[in-house]
Amino acid sequence: MGSYTIKNLKQDVEDSAPKFGMSEVLEARFAREELGLEVSGVSYQRLEPEARLPFGHNHKEQEELYVVTAGSGRIKLDDDILELKQWDAIRIPAGTMRSVEAGSDGLEIVAFGAPSNGNADVEMVQGWWSD
């Protein structure tokens, strides 16, 4: 048998949003451990319509790629705010502060990151994107 792993992001990976009191607006499934990833990461994230993440974050070393799989919205990257639509792919370099908000139809993203250094690589800033 090959040394591969297959998991369903919606069925086999725990939703982390309830742990952080965000289950009303967010579904967040981080699959690095479930897939046995050693140098990368992947997650599925779904925001309810018109919801904005209440924090921004960046990574010291990790580059990320977001792919919009459904819905639309906006992303803030440092001081830039960009519109997002289905099948847009956004490369975000290390050191760039980021956050997303959903449009009227919600927003679903699959995010990929590498190299993955776990939580030691991430900085979270509550209320970073405010109007």
Short mmCIF file of C-alpha atoms in Angstrom, two decimals:
data_model
loop_
_atom_site.label_atom_id
_atom_site.label_comp_id
_atom_site.label_asym_id
_atom_site.label_seq_id
_atom_site.Cartn_x
_atom_site.Cartn_y
_atom_site.Cartn_z
CA MET A 1 0.00 0.00 0.00
CA GLY A 2 1.24 3.50 -0.85
CA SER A 3 2.16 6.06 1.77
CA TYR A 4 -0.73 8.40 1.08
CA THR A 5 -3.56 9.80 3.19
CA ILE A 6 -7.08 10.67 2.13
CA LYS A 7 -9.49 12.63 4.32
CA ASN A 8 -12.70 14.50 3.59
CA LEU A 9 -12.24 18.10 4.75
CA LYS A 10 -15.92 18.42 5.71
CA GLN A 11 -16.47 14.99 7.31
CA ASP A 12 -13.12 13.82 8.69
CA VAL A 13 -11.64 17.08 10.02
CA GLU A 14 -12.92 18.76 13.19
CA ASP A 15 -14.45 22.24 12.95
CA SER A 16 -12.22 24.45 15.14
CA ALA A 17 -14.53 27.48 15.14
CA PRO A 18 -16.56 26.38 18.22
CA LYS A 19 -13.35 26.25 20.33
CA PHE A 20 -12.92 29.97 19.73
CA GLY A 21 -16.59 30.98 20.09
CA MET A 22 -16.95 31.68 16.38
CA SER A 23 -19.30 28.91 15.23
CA GLU A 24 -22.13 31.36 14.40
CA VAL A 25 -20.12 32.99 11.58
CA LEU A 26 -17.28 30.60 10.74
CA GLU A 27 -16.50 26.98 9.94
CA ALA A 28 -12.75 26.31 10.07
CA ARG A 29 -11.23 22.87 9.45
CA PHE A 30 -7.43 22.60 9.67
CA ALA A 31 -6.27 19.26 8.26
CA ARG A 32 -2.48 19.26 8.73
CA GLU A 33 -2.48 16.64 11.48
CA GLU A 34 -5.32 14.52 10.05
CA LEU A 35 -3.49 14.26 6.71
CA GLY A 36 -0.09 13.73 8.33
CA LEU A 37 1.38 16.73 6.50
CA GLU A 38 5.03 17.31 7.40
CA VAL A 39 6.00 20.49 5.52
CA SER A 40 2.69 22.03 4.45
CA GLY A 41 -0.81 22.74 5.69
CA VAL A 42 -4.34 22.89 4.31
CA SER A 43 -7.64 24.15 5.67
CA TYR A 44 -11.25 24.65 4.65
CA GLN A 45 -12.94 27.84 5.85
CA ARG A 46 -16.52 28.99 5.36
CA LEU A 47 -17.83 32.41 6.41
CA GLU A 48 -21.52 33.17 6.71
CA PRO A 49 -22.92 35.95 4.46
CA GLU A 50 -21.64 39.44 5.35
CA ALA A 51 -19.36 38.07 8.13
CA ARG A 52 -15.81 39.32 8.67
CA LEU A 53 -13.13 37.50 10.63
CA PRO A 54 -12.63 39.41 13.90
CA PHE A 55 -8.84 39.17 13.60
CA GLY A 56 -6.02 39.49 11.13
CA HIS A 57 -3.01 37.20 11.02
CA ASN A 58 0.36 36.80 9.38
CA HIS A 59 3.08 34.20 9.25
CA LYS A 60 6.78 34.84 9.81
CA GLU A 61 7.90 32.19 7.30
CA GLN A 62 4.84 30.52 5.78
CA GLU A 63 3.54 31.48 2.35
CA GLU A 64 -0.18 30.83 1.86
CA LEU A 65 -2.43 30.25 -1.13
CA TYR A 66 -6.18 30.86 -0.81
CA VAL A 67 -8.56 29.44 -3.41
CA VAL A 68 -12.17 30.67 -3.34
CA THR A 69 -14.30 27.58 -3.95
CA ALA A 70 -17.73 29.23 -3.47
CA GLY A 71 -19.27 32.62 -2.82
CA SER A 72 -17.57 35.97 -2.90
CA GLY A 73 -16.16 38.61 -0.59
CA ARG A 74 -13.11 40.71 0.08
CA ILE A 75 -9.63 40.17 1.45
CA LYS A 76 -7.46 42.74 3.20
CA LEU A 77 -3.73 42.29 2.64
CA ASP A 78 -1.78 44.84 4.71
CA ASP A 79 -3.38 48.12 3.48
CA ASP A 80 -4.95 46.74 0.27
CA ILE A 81 -8.56 45.53 0.04
CA LEU A 82 -9.35 43.27 -2.93
CA GLU A 83 -12.59 41.76 -4.25
CA LEU A 84 -12.85 37.96 -4.39
CA LYS A 85 -15.01 35.68 -6.51
CA GLN A 86 -15.31 31.95 -7.06
CA TRP A 87 -12.09 30.29 -8.32
CA ASP A 88 -9.86 33.27 -7.56
CA ALA A 89 -6.47 32.12 -6.25
CA ILE A 90 -4.46 34.51 -4.07
CA ARG A 91 -0.81 33.98 -3.12
CA ILE A 92 0.03 35.66 0.18
CA PRO A 93 3.71 36.00 1.04
CA ALA A 94 5.10 35.54 4.54
CA GLY A 95 4.92 38.69 6.66
CA THR A 96 1.69 39.99 5.06
CA MET A 97 -1.18 40.69 7.48
CA ARG A 98 -4.46 39.29 6.14
CA SER A 99 -8.15 38.84 6.87
CA VAL A 100 -11.28 38.06 4.87
CA GLU A 101 -14.94 39.00 4.84
CA ALA A 102 -17.83 37.34 3.04
CA GLY A 103 -20.19 38.92 0.56
CA SER A 104 -23.96 38.47 0.50
CA ASP A 105 -23.62 34.83 -0.61
CA GLY A 106 -21.00 33.80 1.96
CA LEU A 107 -17.41 32.79 1.24
CA GLU A 108 -15.69 29.40 1.11
CA ILE A 109 -11.90 29.11 0.89
CA VAL A 110 -9.42 26.29 0.78
CA ALA A 111 -6.08 27.57 2.12
CA PHE A 112 -2.69 25.96 1.53
CA GLY A 113 0.49 26.87 3.40
CA ALA A 114 4.16 25.92 3.30
CA PRO A 115 6.46 25.51 5.04
CA SER A 116 4.27 24.75 8.01
CA ASN A 117 5.88 25.58 11.34
CA GLY A 118 2.73 25.11 13.39
CA ASN A 119 1.36 27.82 15.66
CA ALA A 120 4.82 29.24 16.44
CA ASP A 121 4.84 30.90 13.00
CA VAL A 122 1.56 32.82 13.32
CA GLU A 123 0.75 36.24 14.79
CA MET A 124 -2.95 36.98 15.48
CA VAL A 125 -4.25 40.56 15.89
CA GLN A 126 -7.82 40.96 17.17
CA GLY A 127 -9.81 43.77 15.49
CA TRP A 128 -7.12 44.32 12.88
CA TRP A 129 -9.60 45.10 10.05
CA SER A 130 -11.93 47.80 11.30
CA ASP A 131 -13.92 50.32 9.30
#
